[in-house]
Amino acid sequence: TFFDKVRNLFKQETFEIEAYNPDEHGPLSVFKGVEGYEEIDRYWVNEPYAFVVILFNPEINDYLYYLVEPELSDFETTFLTEIKDRLRNALLVENIENKDDKEAVLDEKIRIIIKDYAIDVTPLMLEKISYYIKRDFVRYGKIDPLMNDDYIEDISGNGHNIPLFLYHRIYHNIATNIAFTEDELDSFIIRLAQKCGKHISLAEPMVDASMPDGSRVQMTLSTTITTHGSTFTIRKFSEVPITPIDLIDWGTFSSEQMAYLWLCIENNKSLIYAGGTASGKTSSLNAVSLFVPEKAKVVTLEDTREIKLPHTNWIPGVTRDSFTADERGAVDMYDLLRAALRQRPEYLIVGEVRGKEALTLFQAMSTGHTTFSTMHADSVPSAIHRLENPPISVPRNMIQALDIMTIQAQTYVSGKRARKNLKIVEIVDIDPNTRNLRTNDIFVWDSARDTFQRTGESQCIYEIQRRRGWNAAQINEELHYREKILDYMVNNDIRDFKEISEIIKSYQATPEKLLQKIGLK
């Protein structure tokens, strides 16, 4: 009636909802338990909205990653759908780049739309609706809390109506309570591709992309090539880079090995990390890149941005897909590498070698550039075999330009999965009689005792000693002090990327001063 409309208008004029306060209005998210499962861990991933409960069922020896988000009543669900529909029209004319600005605009629009309904909206209800709208419009939708969980390395969506699976740093492969319906999953995949600046359709149902936060994603659409429906696999990018101190603390390397790599990298020795999938090759490559001298010119080349350095004299290069069907506009690793060699880099870091660019990389090594890279191989012979044969085809004479190869693997220690550096090997030379490459194992991991053994005399260390004009005592002292500095950072729980970088830079600039400061002299 006319009087109802007038009453509603007056109600709109005086409309103002107080700010949500958990102490006053109660929690947004509540966990009610799951039958047969007991809680063994709990932590926030987006306080105060979403938290995770790790559950365990002893009967079937099963872990469950249970995500708890604000629960909506039937009325709140209907109201949320209504607001979402109206928001889509209201936002068509908005053009905002910044994510924080987008969230502020959403908050403002939600309040304007709620005024039109003239219903009693509590602070708790407004906060829930605001959370879901921001989650679905600006962030990553259903998987947004998972993207905020630093314990997660991989997220796997294996089809519709199938729980998402995760690779968790503590609980490893674990199922979640999150699943998509068929329509939900298809629309999520299309939207995720758009977020990454890519196109996915039934004509081109498979896409590899980089997400806005740097994570890598592989997606397929519909049931045409994956019979359980659309799929996605996200390899999460850590905002906080992994450092040499993390690798020592996790037992992937020993401080003695890391001191050896530090001295070799600083003295322009080339290095390749070889290992299987998810063995931590790129993480290790990123970590040891901190040892590159501060002012040295560094050029990095990658398919997706993963390497993060504190160096200012650094050009990060990334490959690009073509814009057209005839492959025009594509910039591959080979193109980037050719351009990089004209940029006069002192250190050249290539994300992964897998094709013709490897020949150019080894030519760069042969002409005196220091290069670091990764490749898929589970041993030194298999790595050399891959390098010598198509599609890489590097001549054996050129392979001896490589100084060090480290082999990494994901293995088991005391029944738990762990990433380990199995061995550090130096490429010595070519045997004049057999024409085989001669290699020298410097460090080997003893799996029975979970220790790293020094097994050979290092040719690289001898060459550094000769070039620097040091005697044996001086080179051993240099390695000793570097090992002690690394141990000092591990023992004093120095984990901050910038702080570690500063300590390494200080040692490179004024070693005596740093050693005195931390009490080693």
XYZ file of C-alpha atoms in Angstrom:
521
model
C 0.000 0.000 0.000
C 0.869 3.691 -0.227
C 1.457 3.895 3.558
C 3.851 0.894 3.445
C 5.895 2.606 0.707
C 6.112 5.813 2.746
C 7.130 3.825 5.847
C 9.829 2.060 3.795
C 11.151 5.380 2.518
C 11.488 6.731 6.053
C 13.176 3.478 7.100
C 15.725 3.900 4.249
C 16.574 7.427 5.376
C 17.484 6.281 8.880
C 19.228 3.075 7.690
C 22.678 2.458 9.195
C 24.072 -0.900 10.320
C 26.672 -0.885 13.065
C 30.076 -2.471 12.406
C 30.405 -6.194 13.107
C 32.082 -7.056 16.411
C 32.712 -10.777 17.143
C 32.556 -10.254 20.932
C 29.187 -8.538 20.680
C 27.530 -10.260 17.691
C 29.001 -13.760 17.985
C 31.316 -15.744 15.659
C 30.710 -15.841 11.902
C 31.865 -19.446 11.469
C 31.147 -22.377 13.765
C 32.395 -25.999 13.448
C 29.806 -28.572 14.564
C 31.914 -31.723 14.187
C 31.822 -34.631 11.714
C 30.629 -38.053 12.823
C 33.395 -40.678 13.053
C 36.164 -38.074 12.887
C 38.178 -36.509 15.692
C 39.758 -33.055 15.527
C 43.564 -33.032 15.511
C 44.371 -29.504 14.310
C 42.688 -26.147 13.677
C 43.887 -22.804 12.273
C 42.580 -19.654 10.602
C 43.041 -19.053 6.871
C 41.014 -15.817 6.748
C 40.185 -14.548 10.227
C 37.367 -14.046 11.310
C 35.607 -15.637 8.316
C 37.209 -18.985 7.466
C 39.210 -21.564 9.398
C 40.399 -25.111 8.757
C 39.878 -28.158 10.945
C 42.043 -31.221 10.255
C 40.063 -34.349 11.137
C 41.120 -37.991 11.496
C 39.047 -41.170 11.355
C 40.977 -43.986 13.135
C 38.556 -46.651 11.834
C 39.468 -46.091 8.186
C 42.818 -44.314 8.823
C 41.615 -41.263 6.913
C 42.440 -37.556 7.241
C 40.016 -34.836 6.161
C 40.709 -31.162 5.514
C 37.470 -29.503 6.649
C 36.970 -25.863 5.663
C 34.569 -23.894 7.878
C 33.001 -20.735 6.419
C 30.034 -18.614 7.614
C 26.822 -20.669 7.509
C 23.849 -19.047 5.762
C 20.193 -19.597 6.631
C 17.696 -20.281 3.784
C 16.615 -16.637 3.862
C 20.242 -15.400 3.812
C 21.024 -17.692 0.845
C 18.058 -16.344 -1.138
C 18.933 -12.771 -0.169
C 22.586 -13.304 -1.222
C 21.485 -14.609 -4.663
C 19.191 -11.593 -5.108
C 21.973 -9.122 -4.188
C 24.463 -10.884 -6.494
C 22.035 -10.549 -9.445
C 21.531 -6.837 -8.769
C 25.253 -6.253 -8.229
C 26.154 -7.696 -11.646
C 24.071 -4.982 -13.330
C 25.299 -2.229 -11.002
C 28.972 -3.137 -11.602
C 28.817 -3.182 -15.406
C 29.624 0.532 -15.518
C 32.388 0.395 -12.889
C 36.022 0.214 -14.021
C 38.364 -0.342 -11.062
C 41.828 -1.904 -11.278
C 42.923 -2.130 -7.645
C 41.629 -5.131 -5.660
C 41.233 -3.141 -2.421
C 39.271 -0.476 -4.282
C 37.054 -3.201 -5.760
C 36.239 -4.503 -2.280
C 35.456 -0.985 -1.023
C 33.126 -0.393 -4.003
C 31.411 -3.734 -3.334
C 30.838 -2.769 0.321
C 29.298 0.512 -0.757
C 27.057 -1.103 -3.427
C 25.890 -3.838 -1.017
C 24.725 -1.225 1.492
C 22.899 0.764 -1.218
C 21.102 -2.371 -2.468
C 20.187 -3.512 1.065
C 18.551 -0.103 1.697
C 16.062 -0.816 -1.103
C 14.736 -3.883 0.691
C 14.032 -2.092 3.950
C 14.398 -5.265 6.016
C 16.132 -5.694 9.360
C 19.708 -6.669 8.504
C 21.903 -7.519 11.476
C 25.659 -6.778 11.507
C 26.278 -10.555 11.485
C 24.102 -11.075 8.396
C 25.695 -8.123 6.540
C 29.200 -9.426 7.306
C 28.337 -12.907 5.990
C 26.818 -11.523 2.776
C 29.761 -9.138 2.312
C 32.242 -12.038 2.748
C 30.595 -14.258 0.115
C 30.182 -11.430 -2.393
C 33.842 -10.367 -2.113
C 34.965 -14.010 -2.204
C 33.020 -14.734 -5.404
C 33.306 -11.399 -7.239
C 36.890 -10.289 -6.529
C 38.775 -13.303 -5.153
C 38.926 -16.981 -6.143
C 35.428 -18.138 -5.162
C 35.131 -21.488 -3.381
C 38.901 -22.065 -3.370
C 39.793 -18.616 -1.981
C 40.433 -19.857 1.616
C 42.723 -22.583 0.180
C 44.716 -19.921 -1.688
C 45.260 -18.217 1.709
C 46.559 -21.387 3.378
C 50.372 -21.303 3.446
C 50.532 -25.029 4.264
C 49.066 -25.962 0.865
C 51.366 -26.597 -2.097
C 48.945 -28.050 -4.685
C 45.156 -27.900 -5.172
C 43.556 -30.554 -7.417
C 40.020 -30.396 -8.793
C 39.538 -33.795 -10.465
C 35.999 -33.332 -11.802
C 32.490 -32.355 -10.737
C 30.920 -33.762 -7.546
C 34.373 -35.040 -6.480
C 36.060 -33.561 -3.367
C 39.021 -31.269 -4.019
C 42.349 -32.831 -3.028
C 45.332 -30.936 -1.605
C 49.009 -31.501 -1.050
C 49.488 -30.235 2.516
C 52.980 -29.656 3.939
C 52.125 -31.583 7.122
C 49.315 -33.993 6.148
C 50.383 -34.554 2.503
C 47.650 -35.788 0.112
C 44.356 -35.004 1.823
C 40.711 -34.777 0.699
C 38.593 -31.714 1.511
C 34.904 -31.096 2.172
C 34.757 -28.831 -0.923
C 33.204 -30.017 -4.208
C 31.737 -28.333 -7.295
C 28.588 -29.219 -9.205
C 29.030 -29.593 -12.991
C 27.718 -26.110 -13.907
C 29.577 -24.532 -10.977
C 32.863 -26.134 -12.035
C 32.544 -25.189 -15.729
C 31.792 -21.567 -14.899
C 34.624 -21.515 -12.296
C 37.135 -22.795 -14.897
C 36.043 -20.201 -17.501
C 36.265 -17.417 -14.909
C 39.662 -18.603 -13.628
C 41.026 -18.648 -17.203
C 39.768 -15.071 -17.690
C 41.409 -14.034 -14.385
C 44.695 -15.386 -15.799
C 44.205 -13.460 -19.064
C 43.540 -16.661 -21.061
C 40.659 -18.107 -23.073
C 39.271 -21.623 -22.593
C 36.413 -23.129 -24.614
C 35.216 -26.450 -26.040
C 37.278 -25.643 -29.154
C 40.417 -25.159 -27.000
C 39.628 -27.103 -23.815
C 43.141 -27.178 -22.294
C 45.067 -24.196 -20.874
C 48.274 -23.625 -18.879
C 48.403 -20.239 -17.189
C 49.845 -18.062 -14.446
C 47.416 -16.790 -11.832
C 47.510 -13.145 -10.658
C 49.409 -14.184 -7.487
C 52.058 -16.088 -9.503
C 50.674 -19.611 -8.924
C 50.690 -22.000 -11.889
C 47.422 -23.547 -13.070
C 46.552 -26.223 -15.600
C 42.860 -26.402 -16.626
C 40.629 -28.551 -18.814
C 37.018 -27.737 -19.707
C 34.014 -30.079 -19.856
C 34.077 -33.854 -20.441
C 35.612 -33.794 -23.918
C 39.144 -34.664 -22.774
C 38.662 -35.451 -19.056
C 35.704 -37.796 -18.575
C 34.900 -36.754 -14.992
C 34.303 -33.185 -16.128
C 36.363 -29.983 -15.949
C 39.594 -30.213 -13.966
C 42.192 -27.846 -12.567
C 45.531 -28.250 -10.804
C 47.059 -25.255 -9.045
C 50.708 -25.261 -7.969
C 50.741 -22.489 -5.420
C 53.278 -19.699 -5.500
C 54.648 -18.733 -2.106
C 54.645 -14.973 -1.522
C 57.504 -15.483 0.953
C 60.482 -16.954 -0.972
C 62.216 -20.068 0.335
C 65.723 -19.300 1.619
C 68.882 -21.394 2.174
C 68.051 -21.307 5.910
C 64.668 -22.985 5.248
C 66.370 -25.736 3.223
C 68.868 -26.403 6.054
C 66.124 -26.311 8.695
C 63.955 -28.784 6.734
C 66.938 -31.129 6.325
C 66.968 -30.843 2.501
C 70.621 -29.718 2.642
C 73.230 -29.573 5.401
C 74.883 -26.274 6.331
C 78.197 -27.710 5.030
C 76.654 -28.341 1.594
C 75.089 -24.876 1.562
C 78.444 -23.247 2.499
C 80.058 -25.123 -0.425
C 77.332 -23.893 -2.830
C 77.631 -20.341 -1.456
C 81.367 -20.220 -2.179
C 80.940 -21.815 -5.628
C 78.090 -19.504 -6.690
C 79.970 -16.411 -5.524
C 82.910 -17.567 -7.637
C 80.941 -18.084 -10.851
C 80.436 -21.843 -10.948
C 77.509 -23.031 -13.102
C 74.881 -25.277 -11.563
C 71.924 -27.481 -12.576
C 69.333 -28.853 -10.160
C 67.964 -32.188 -11.406
C 65.098 -34.133 -9.868
C 61.586 -35.491 -10.328
C 58.309 -33.588 -10.207
C 57.710 -31.778 -6.878
C 61.237 -32.601 -5.623
C 61.824 -28.915 -4.832
C 64.197 -28.054 -7.726
C 62.842 -24.526 -8.332
C 62.626 -23.802 -4.592
C 66.294 -24.757 -4.167
C 67.293 -22.758 -7.236
C 65.473 -19.712 -5.855
C 67.064 -20.163 -2.420
C 70.688 -20.429 -3.575
C 70.215 -17.435 -5.913
C 70.486 -15.347 -2.716
C 74.223 -16.130 -2.829
C 74.659 -14.201 -6.100
C 76.743 -11.062 -5.332
C 74.545 -8.051 -4.633
C 75.596 -5.802 -7.545
C 76.023 -8.565 -10.180
C 73.782 -8.292 -13.241
C 71.234 -11.138 -13.174
C 68.821 -12.167 -15.955
C 66.146 -14.776 -15.150
C 64.094 -16.613 -17.792
C 60.946 -18.578 -16.894
C 57.669 -19.888 -18.292
C 55.875 -18.611 -15.190
C 57.330 -16.192 -12.643
C 58.609 -18.216 -9.678
C 62.094 -16.837 -8.982
C 62.193 -13.920 -6.557
C 65.451 -12.080 -5.851
C 66.422 -9.140 -3.623
C 68.877 -7.910 -6.305
C 68.216 -4.547 -7.929
C 70.421 -5.220 -10.988
C 68.007 -7.914 -12.208
C 65.960 -8.411 -15.397
C 63.163 -10.996 -14.931
C 62.085 -12.461 -18.310
C 58.903 -14.503 -18.894
C 57.810 -16.399 -22.025
C 54.613 -15.434 -23.832
C 52.045 -17.433 -25.824
C 51.056 -16.378 -29.333
C 48.092 -14.114 -30.013
C 47.052 -15.877 -33.219
C 46.501 -19.371 -34.594
C 49.663 -19.135 -36.761
C 51.845 -18.682 -33.632
C 52.657 -15.019 -34.302
C 53.691 -12.954 -31.295
C 54.930 -15.963 -29.280
C 58.128 -15.477 -27.267
C 59.598 -18.807 -26.172
C 62.545 -19.643 -23.913
C 64.932 -19.757 -26.889
C 63.958 -16.199 -27.939
C 64.360 -14.934 -24.368
C 67.741 -16.602 -23.995
C 69.097 -15.139 -27.242
C 67.953 -11.678 -26.108
C 69.409 -12.254 -22.616
C 72.887 -12.932 -24.002
C 72.823 -9.450 -25.577
C 72.029 -7.980 -22.136
C 75.486 -8.963 -20.861
C 74.407 -10.893 -17.768
C 76.941 -12.120 -15.219
C 74.441 -14.668 -13.899
C 71.832 -16.294 -16.136
C 69.043 -18.211 -14.340
C 66.737 -20.369 -16.501
C 63.636 -21.840 -14.832
C 63.888 -25.203 -16.633
C 65.762 -26.591 -19.654
C 63.775 -28.947 -21.835
C 64.381 -28.049 -25.520
C 66.609 -26.273 -28.054
C 67.255 -23.420 -25.589
C 69.533 -25.789 -23.611
C 72.110 -25.742 -26.429
C 72.211 -21.933 -26.260
C 72.465 -22.163 -22.453
C 75.509 -24.458 -22.688
C 77.048 -22.190 -25.331
C 76.615 -19.337 -22.823
C 78.322 -21.494 -20.166
C 81.195 -22.258 -22.547
C 81.711 -18.542 -23.192
C 82.047 -17.731 -19.503
C 78.498 -16.875 -18.363
C 77.508 -18.316 -14.984
C 74.210 -20.154 -15.445
C 71.787 -21.883 -13.078
C 68.866 -24.020 -14.187
C 66.666 -27.031 -13.357
C 65.744 -30.155 -15.314
C 63.738 -33.356 -14.879
C 66.077 -36.299 -14.204
C 66.488 -38.679 -11.265
C 70.254 -39.292 -11.484
C 73.413 -37.862 -13.048
C 73.555 -40.500 -15.865
C 69.883 -39.892 -16.774
C 70.432 -36.098 -16.711
C 73.449 -36.416 -19.033
C 71.479 -38.818 -21.270
C 68.642 -36.259 -21.523
C 71.069 -33.444 -22.297
C 72.857 -35.412 -25.049
C 69.786 -36.728 -26.855
C 66.891 -35.038 -28.738
C 65.139 -32.695 -28.241
C 67.994 -31.097 -26.209
C 71.023 -32.508 -28.096
C 73.928 -30.781 -26.331
C 77.351 -32.092 -27.537
C 79.348 -33.905 -24.854
C 82.246 -31.444 -25.145
C 79.877 -28.639 -24.158
C 78.417 -30.494 -21.138
C 81.818 -30.301 -19.423
C 81.283 -26.507 -19.197
C 78.797 -27.342 -16.408
C 80.512 -27.359 -13.006
C 77.984 -28.780 -10.505
C 74.857 -30.917 -10.679
C 72.688 -31.636 -7.645
C 70.136 -34.443 -7.568
C 66.967 -33.861 -5.541
C 64.132 -36.232 -4.724
C 60.986 -36.525 -2.679
C 61.697 -39.513 -0.464
C 60.797 -40.967 2.955
C 62.498 -40.349 6.293
C 61.103 -42.252 9.330
C 57.934 -43.014 7.341
C 57.303 -39.359 6.461
C 57.757 -37.698 3.098
C 60.724 -35.352 2.853
C 62.607 -33.510 0.131
C 66.289 -34.420 0.127
C 69.362 -33.481 -1.836
C 70.587 -36.989 -2.705
C 73.992 -35.897 -3.970
C 76.087 -32.991 -5.192
C 78.250 -33.989 -8.158
C 80.938 -32.089 -10.045
C 81.464 -32.606 -13.783
C 85.252 -32.980 -13.986
C 86.180 -33.548 -17.659
C 85.998 -36.072 -20.495
C 88.031 -39.267 -20.209
C 90.487 -39.166 -23.164
C 90.294 -42.959 -23.678
C 86.572 -43.793 -23.232
C 85.226 -40.299 -24.151
C 82.846 -40.615 -21.155
C 82.210 -37.684 -18.845
C 84.067 -38.040 -15.563
C 82.079 -36.995 -12.492
C 83.016 -36.641 -8.853
C 80.532 -37.092 -5.960
C 81.207 -34.368 -3.375
C 78.287 -34.907 -0.951
C 75.983 -37.927 -0.663
C 72.898 -38.391 1.519
C 73.054 -41.451 3.798
C 69.410 -42.597 3.958
C 69.985 -45.021 6.859
C 71.252 -42.298 9.216
C 69.655 -39.290 7.453
C 72.981 -37.463 7.278
C 74.989 -35.844 4.478
C 78.481 -37.259 3.980
C 81.383 -35.438 2.322
C 82.725 -38.122 -0.025
C 85.215 -36.479 -2.366
C 87.708 -33.683 -2.929
C 86.203 -30.777 -4.813
C 87.729 -29.699 -8.119
C 85.634 -26.468 -7.977
C 87.008 -25.534 -4.545
C 90.567 -26.238 -5.766
C 90.013 -23.972 -8.817
C 88.602 -21.181 -6.578
C 91.615 -21.554 -4.247
C 94.039 -21.287 -7.178
C 92.231 -18.335 -8.787
C 92.007 -16.413 -5.499
C 95.608 -17.150 -4.569
C 94.562 -18.783 -1.288
C 96.301 -21.671 0.441
C 94.489 -24.776 1.726
C 94.087 -23.295 5.236
C 92.489 -20.108 3.858
C 89.937 -21.918 1.667
C 88.999 -24.241 4.555
C 88.604 -21.240 6.866
C 86.367 -19.557 4.254
C 84.101 -22.633 4.060
C 84.130 -22.965 7.875
C 82.995 -19.354 8.454
C 80.227 -19.585 5.858
C 78.964 -22.790 7.474
C 78.997 -21.106 10.915
C 77.081 -18.058 9.582
C 74.386 -20.374 8.162
C 74.223 -22.311 11.460
C 73.951 -19.002 13.342
C 70.875 -18.032 11.264
C 69.273 -21.469 11.730
C 69.929 -21.509 15.513
C 68.686 -17.929 15.985
C 65.539 -18.616 13.915
C 66.374 -15.909 11.349
C 63.787 -16.664 8.657
C 63.040 -13.271 7.124
C 64.053 -13.166 3.443
C 65.357 -9.577 3.664
C 67.277 -10.190 6.912
C 68.987 -13.299 5.475
C 69.801 -11.385 2.295
C 71.332 -8.547 4.372
C 73.558 -10.968 6.348
C 74.795 -12.604 3.105
C 75.451 -9.172 1.552
C 77.269 -8.007 4.712
C 79.573 -11.028 4.602
C 80.336 -10.438 0.918
C 81.122 -6.754 1.590
C 82.876 -6.769 5.004
C 83.401 -10.345 6.275
C 85.439 -9.395 9.368
C 82.816 -6.908 10.533
C 79.963 -9.429 10.231
C 81.928 -12.214 11.951
C 82.652 -9.912 14.898
C 79.030 -8.728 15.044
C 77.632 -12.266 15.375
C 80.417 -13.384 17.740
C 82.327 -15.752 15.439
C 85.577 -13.780 15.787
